[in-house]
Coordinates of C-alpha atoms in Angstrom, one line a residue:
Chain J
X173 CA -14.6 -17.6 2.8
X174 CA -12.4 -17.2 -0.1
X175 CA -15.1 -17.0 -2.7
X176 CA -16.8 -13.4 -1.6
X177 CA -17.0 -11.5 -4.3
X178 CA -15.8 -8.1 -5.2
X179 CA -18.2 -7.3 -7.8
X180 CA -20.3 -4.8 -6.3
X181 CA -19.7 -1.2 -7.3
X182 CA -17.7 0.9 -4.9
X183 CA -20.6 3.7 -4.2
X184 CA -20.7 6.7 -2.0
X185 CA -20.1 5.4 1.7
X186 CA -22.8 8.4 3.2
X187 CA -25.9 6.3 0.5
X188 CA -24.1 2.8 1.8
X189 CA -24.1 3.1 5.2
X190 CA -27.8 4.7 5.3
X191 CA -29.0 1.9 3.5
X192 CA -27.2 -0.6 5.8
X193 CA -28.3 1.6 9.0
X194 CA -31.9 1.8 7.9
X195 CA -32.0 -1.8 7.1
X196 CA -30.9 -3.2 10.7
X197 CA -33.2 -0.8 12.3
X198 CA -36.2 -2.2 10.1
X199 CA -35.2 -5.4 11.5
X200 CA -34.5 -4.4 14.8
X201 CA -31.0 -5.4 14.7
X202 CA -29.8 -2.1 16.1
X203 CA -31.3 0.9 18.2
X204 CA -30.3 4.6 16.9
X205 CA -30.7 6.0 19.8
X206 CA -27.7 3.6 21.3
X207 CA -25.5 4.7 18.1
X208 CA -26.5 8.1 19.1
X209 CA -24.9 7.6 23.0
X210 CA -22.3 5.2 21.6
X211 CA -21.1 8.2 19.0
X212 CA -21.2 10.8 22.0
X213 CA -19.1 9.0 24.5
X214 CA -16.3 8.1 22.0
X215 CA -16.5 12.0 21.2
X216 CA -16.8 13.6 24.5
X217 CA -15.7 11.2 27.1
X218 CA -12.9 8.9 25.8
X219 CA -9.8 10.1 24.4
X220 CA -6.4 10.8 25.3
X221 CA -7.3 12.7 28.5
X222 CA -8.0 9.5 30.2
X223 CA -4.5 8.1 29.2
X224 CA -2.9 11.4 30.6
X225 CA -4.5 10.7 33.8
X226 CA -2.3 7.7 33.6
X227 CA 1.0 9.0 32.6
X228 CA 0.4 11.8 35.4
X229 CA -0.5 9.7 38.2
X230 CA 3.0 7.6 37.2
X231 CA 5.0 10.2 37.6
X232 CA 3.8 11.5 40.8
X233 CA 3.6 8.3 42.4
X234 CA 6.4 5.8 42.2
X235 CA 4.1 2.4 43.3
X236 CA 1.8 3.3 40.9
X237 CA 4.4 3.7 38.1
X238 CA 5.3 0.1 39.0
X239 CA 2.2 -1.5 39.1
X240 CA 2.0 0.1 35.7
X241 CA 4.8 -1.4 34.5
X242 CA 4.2 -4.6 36.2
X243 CA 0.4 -4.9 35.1
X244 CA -0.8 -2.3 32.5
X245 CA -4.5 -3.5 32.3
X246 CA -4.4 -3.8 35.9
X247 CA -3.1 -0.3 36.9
X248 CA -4.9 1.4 34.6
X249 CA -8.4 -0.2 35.5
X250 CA -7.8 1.4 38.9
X251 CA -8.4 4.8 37.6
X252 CA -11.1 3.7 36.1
X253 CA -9.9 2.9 32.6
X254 CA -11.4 -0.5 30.9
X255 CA -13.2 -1.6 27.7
X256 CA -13.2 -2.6 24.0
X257 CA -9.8 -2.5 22.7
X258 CA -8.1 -2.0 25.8
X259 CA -8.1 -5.5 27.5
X260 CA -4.5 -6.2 27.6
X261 CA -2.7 -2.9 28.2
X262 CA 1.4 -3.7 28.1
X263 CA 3.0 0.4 29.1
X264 CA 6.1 0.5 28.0
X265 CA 8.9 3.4 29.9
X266 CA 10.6 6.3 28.1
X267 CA 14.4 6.5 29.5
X268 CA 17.4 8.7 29.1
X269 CA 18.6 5.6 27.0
X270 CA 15.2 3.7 25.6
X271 CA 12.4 5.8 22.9
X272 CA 9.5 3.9 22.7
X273 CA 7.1 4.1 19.8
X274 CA 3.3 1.9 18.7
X275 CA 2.4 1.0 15.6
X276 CA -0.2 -1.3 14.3
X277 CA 1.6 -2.1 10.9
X278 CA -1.3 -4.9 9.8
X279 CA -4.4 -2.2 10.7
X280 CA -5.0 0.3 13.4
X281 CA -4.9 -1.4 16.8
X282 CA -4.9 1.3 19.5
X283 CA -5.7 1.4 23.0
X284 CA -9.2 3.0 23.4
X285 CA -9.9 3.3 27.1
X286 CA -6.8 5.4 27.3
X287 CA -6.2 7.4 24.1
X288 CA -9.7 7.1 22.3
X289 CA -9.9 6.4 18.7
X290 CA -6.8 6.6 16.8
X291 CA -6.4 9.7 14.3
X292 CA -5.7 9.4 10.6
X293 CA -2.2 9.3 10.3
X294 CA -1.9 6.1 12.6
X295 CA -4.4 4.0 10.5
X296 CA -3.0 4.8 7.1
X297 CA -0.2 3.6 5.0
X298 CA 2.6 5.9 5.3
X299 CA 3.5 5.7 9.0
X300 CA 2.1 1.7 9.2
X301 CA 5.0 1.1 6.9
X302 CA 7.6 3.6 7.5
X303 CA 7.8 3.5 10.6
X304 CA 9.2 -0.3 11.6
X305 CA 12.2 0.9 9.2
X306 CA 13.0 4.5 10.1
X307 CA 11.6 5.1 13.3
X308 CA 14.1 7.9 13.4
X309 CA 12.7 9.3 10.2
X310 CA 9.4 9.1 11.3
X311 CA 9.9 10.8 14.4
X312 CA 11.3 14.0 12.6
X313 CA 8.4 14.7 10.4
X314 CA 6.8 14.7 13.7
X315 CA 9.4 17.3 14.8
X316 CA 10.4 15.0 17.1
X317 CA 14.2 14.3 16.7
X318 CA 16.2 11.7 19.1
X319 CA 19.6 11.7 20.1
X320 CA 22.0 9.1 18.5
X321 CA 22.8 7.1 21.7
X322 CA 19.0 6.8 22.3
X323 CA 17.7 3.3 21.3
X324 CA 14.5 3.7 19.7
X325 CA 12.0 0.4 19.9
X326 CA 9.1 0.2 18.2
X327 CA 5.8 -2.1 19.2
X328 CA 3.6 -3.7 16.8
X329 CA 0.7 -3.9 18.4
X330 CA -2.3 -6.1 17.6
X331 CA -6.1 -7.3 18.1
X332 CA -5.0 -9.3 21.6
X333 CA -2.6 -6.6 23.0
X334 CA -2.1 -3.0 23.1
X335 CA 0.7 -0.8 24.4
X336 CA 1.0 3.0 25.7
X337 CA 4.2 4.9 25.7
X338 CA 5.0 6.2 29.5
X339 CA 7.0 9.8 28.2
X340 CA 9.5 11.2 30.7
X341 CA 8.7 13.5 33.0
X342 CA 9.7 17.2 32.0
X343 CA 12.4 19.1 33.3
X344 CA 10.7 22.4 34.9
X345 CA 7.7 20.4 36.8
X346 CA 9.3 19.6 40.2
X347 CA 6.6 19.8 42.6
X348 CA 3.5 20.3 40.3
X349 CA 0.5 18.8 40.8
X350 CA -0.8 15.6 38.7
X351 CA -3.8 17.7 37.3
X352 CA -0.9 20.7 35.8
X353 CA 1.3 17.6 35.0
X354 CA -1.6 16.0 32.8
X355 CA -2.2 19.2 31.1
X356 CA 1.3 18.2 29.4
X357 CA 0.4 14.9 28.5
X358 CA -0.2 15.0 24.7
X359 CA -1.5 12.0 23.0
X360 CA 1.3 11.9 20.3
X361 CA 3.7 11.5 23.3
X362 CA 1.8 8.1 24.4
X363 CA 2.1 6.7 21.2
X364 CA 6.0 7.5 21.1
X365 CA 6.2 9.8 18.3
X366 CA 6.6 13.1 20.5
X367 CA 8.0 13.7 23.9
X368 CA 7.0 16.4 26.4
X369 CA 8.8 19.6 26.1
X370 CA 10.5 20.9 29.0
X371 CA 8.5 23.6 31.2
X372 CA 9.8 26.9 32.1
X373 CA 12.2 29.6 30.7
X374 CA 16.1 28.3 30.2
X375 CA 17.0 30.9 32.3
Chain K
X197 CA -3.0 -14.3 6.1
X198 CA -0.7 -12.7 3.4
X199 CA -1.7 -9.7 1.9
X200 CA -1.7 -6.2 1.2
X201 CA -2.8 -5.1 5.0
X202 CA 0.8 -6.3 5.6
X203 CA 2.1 -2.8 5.0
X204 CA 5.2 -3.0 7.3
X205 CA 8.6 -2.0 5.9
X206 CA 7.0 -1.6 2.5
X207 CA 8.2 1.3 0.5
X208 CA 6.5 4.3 -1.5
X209 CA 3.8 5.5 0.5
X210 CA 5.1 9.2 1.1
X211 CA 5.1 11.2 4.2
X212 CA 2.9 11.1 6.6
X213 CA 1.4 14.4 7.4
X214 CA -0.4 14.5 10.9
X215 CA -3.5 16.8 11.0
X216 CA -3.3 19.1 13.5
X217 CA -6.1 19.4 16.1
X218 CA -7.7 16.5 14.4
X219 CA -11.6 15.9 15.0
X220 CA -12.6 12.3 16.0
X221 CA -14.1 12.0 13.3
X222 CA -14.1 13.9 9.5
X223 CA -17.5 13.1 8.3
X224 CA -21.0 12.2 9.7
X225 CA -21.0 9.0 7.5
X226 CA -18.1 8.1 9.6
X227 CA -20.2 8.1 12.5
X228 CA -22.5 6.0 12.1
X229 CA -20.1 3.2 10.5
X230 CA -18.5 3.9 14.0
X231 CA -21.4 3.3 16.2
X232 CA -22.7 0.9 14.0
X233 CA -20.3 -1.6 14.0
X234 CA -19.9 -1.1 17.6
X235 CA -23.7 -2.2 17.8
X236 CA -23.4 -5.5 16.0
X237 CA -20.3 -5.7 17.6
X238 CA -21.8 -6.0 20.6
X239 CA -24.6 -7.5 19.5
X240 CA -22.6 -11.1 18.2
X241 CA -22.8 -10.9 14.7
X242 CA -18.9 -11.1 14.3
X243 CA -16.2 -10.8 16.5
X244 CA -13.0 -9.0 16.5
X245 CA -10.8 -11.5 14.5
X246 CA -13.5 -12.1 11.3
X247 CA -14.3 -8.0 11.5
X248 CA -10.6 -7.4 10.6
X249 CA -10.5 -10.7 8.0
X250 CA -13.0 -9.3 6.5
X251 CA -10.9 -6.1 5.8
X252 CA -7.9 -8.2 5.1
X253 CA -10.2 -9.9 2.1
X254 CA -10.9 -6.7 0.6
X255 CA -9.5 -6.3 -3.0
X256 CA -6.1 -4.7 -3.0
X257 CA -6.8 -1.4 -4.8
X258 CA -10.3 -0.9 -2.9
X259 CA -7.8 -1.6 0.4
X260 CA -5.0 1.0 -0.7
X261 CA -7.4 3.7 -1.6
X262 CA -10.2 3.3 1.0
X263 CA -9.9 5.0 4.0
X264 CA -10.1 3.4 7.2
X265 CA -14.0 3.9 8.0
X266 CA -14.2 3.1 4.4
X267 CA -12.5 -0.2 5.3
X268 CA -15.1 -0.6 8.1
X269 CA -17.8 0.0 5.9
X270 CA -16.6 -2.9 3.4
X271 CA -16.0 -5.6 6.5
X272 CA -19.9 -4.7 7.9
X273 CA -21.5 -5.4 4.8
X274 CA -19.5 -8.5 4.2
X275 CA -20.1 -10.1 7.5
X276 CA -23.8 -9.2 7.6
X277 CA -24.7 -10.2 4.4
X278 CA -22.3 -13.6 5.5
X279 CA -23.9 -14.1 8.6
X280 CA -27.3 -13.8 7.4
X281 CA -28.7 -10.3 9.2
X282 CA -29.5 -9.1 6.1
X283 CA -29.2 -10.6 2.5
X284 CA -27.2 -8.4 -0.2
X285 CA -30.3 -8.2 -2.4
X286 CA -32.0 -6.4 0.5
X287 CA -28.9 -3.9 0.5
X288 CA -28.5 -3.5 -3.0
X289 CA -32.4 -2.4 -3.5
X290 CA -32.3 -0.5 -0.6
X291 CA -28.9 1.6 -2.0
X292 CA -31.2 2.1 -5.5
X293 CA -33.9 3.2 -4.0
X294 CA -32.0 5.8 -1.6
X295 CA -29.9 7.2 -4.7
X296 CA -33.6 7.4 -6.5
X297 CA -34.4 9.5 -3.6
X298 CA -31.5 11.5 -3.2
X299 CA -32.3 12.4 -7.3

């Protein structure tokens, strides 16, 4: 394995990856009109919606919160949540004293089923290595800042397991529903590096 | 498998500067990497552990400055030339001929 080469010129990746697409297709290797479908859903139908459900539905209901915690995979496959990249879900719980935040320091592990494909940021160098060392750091540029006495963990996930960030529930939501309390749910607050705002004027 | 991938705690890389309202993806190209390797994924012409090896042997300099679909990219065409789907002088006249045509 150690003896692939590196010789090839680095080209443009649009000519590189229509030569490699119109090759496999010659060969029937791959159908574009399944890359087509394949493209859409991960556009359109999984993203970090589907992991707000989640959060939502934990909050609201306190035996589903513990499931949750109990059995990520598990609990999340009963709202229908399951596939590539999210077979062994671990959620860990925000707290008055615990911050949780994911990171995939050795490439871009993410769970799919729940927050959809990972943006930039979380696949690239800066925050892979920044934040296992200041977490705290991290979190500001995020405008995110944590209080002193707040222990801040961070997860390294990988190709075998996967982790989701439960945020605290609000102050200011008392009694909504889990579709307004979704509506809160931002993606950057399941991966740790946000939280979700209180609702309501500080009146 | 000790290497450059092993980015954690390293030093130097800058801030990080989060895109706001970020599309899925930024370019077409990067769609069809996408749904491509989710085909031969799926297909059993690698599976998870040898896709990311493959990006783990990529030379350090192309790794640092490649992006991550980039780094897709690099891990399909090593593992299918590898594995035999196609052969890299089928790529490599196939990439000359569509930059003749692009002329």
């Amino acid at each position: 394995m150690s003896g692939h080469s590196h010789t090839a010129p680095p080209s443009d990746p649009e000519l590189r990856i229509k030569a490699l697409e119109s090759l496999l297709v010659e060969k029937k290797l791959i159908n574009p009109d399944a890359i087509d479908a394949i493209i859409e859903t991960y556009e359109t139908k999984i993203g970090p919606r589907n992991g707000a459900r989640v959060v939502a539905r934990a909050w609201v209901d306190p035996e589903y919160k513990a499931r949750l915690l109990a059995d990520g995979t598990k609990a999340i496959a009963e709202l229908g949540f399951t596939g590539v990249q999210g077979e062994d879900m671990v959620v860990v719980e925000n707290t008055d004293e615990v911050h949780n935040v994911v990171v995939c320091t050795l490439c871009s592990c993410y769970p799919w089923p729940t927050l959809g494909l990972p943006p930039v940021w979380y696949k690239a160098a800066p925050y892979r290595a920044r934040v296992v060392s200041d977490p705290r750091g991290v979190l500001l540029e995020f405008g995110t800042r944590l209080s002193d006495d707040v222990e801040v963990r961070v997860w390294d996930s990988n190709a075998e397991l996967r982790y989701l960030v439960l945020p605290q529930r609000p102050e200011g939501t008392e009694g909504w529903s889990e579709d307004r309390l979704a509506a809160l749910v931002s993606r950057d607050s399941m991966i740790g590096t946000a939280v979700v705002p209180a609702q309501g004027a500080a009146s | 498998m000790n290497g450059v991938h092993d980015l954690g705690g390293m030093h130097g890389f800058g801030p990080i500067n989060p895109e706001p309202n970020e599309p899925v993806f930024h370019h077409d190209w990067e769609r069809r990497v996408f749904g491509i390797m989710i085909a031969t994924f799926g297909g059993g012409h690698y599976n998870v552990d040898q896709f990311r090896h493959a990006i783990e042997r990529m030379g350090p300099v192309e790794y640092l400055t490649g992006s991550y679909y980039e780094h897709w990219l690099a891990s399909l065409e090593t593992l299918l030339t590898e594995h035999g789907a196609i052969t890299q002088a089928e790529l490599d006249a196939r990439r000359a001929q569509l930059s003749r045509e692009a002329k």
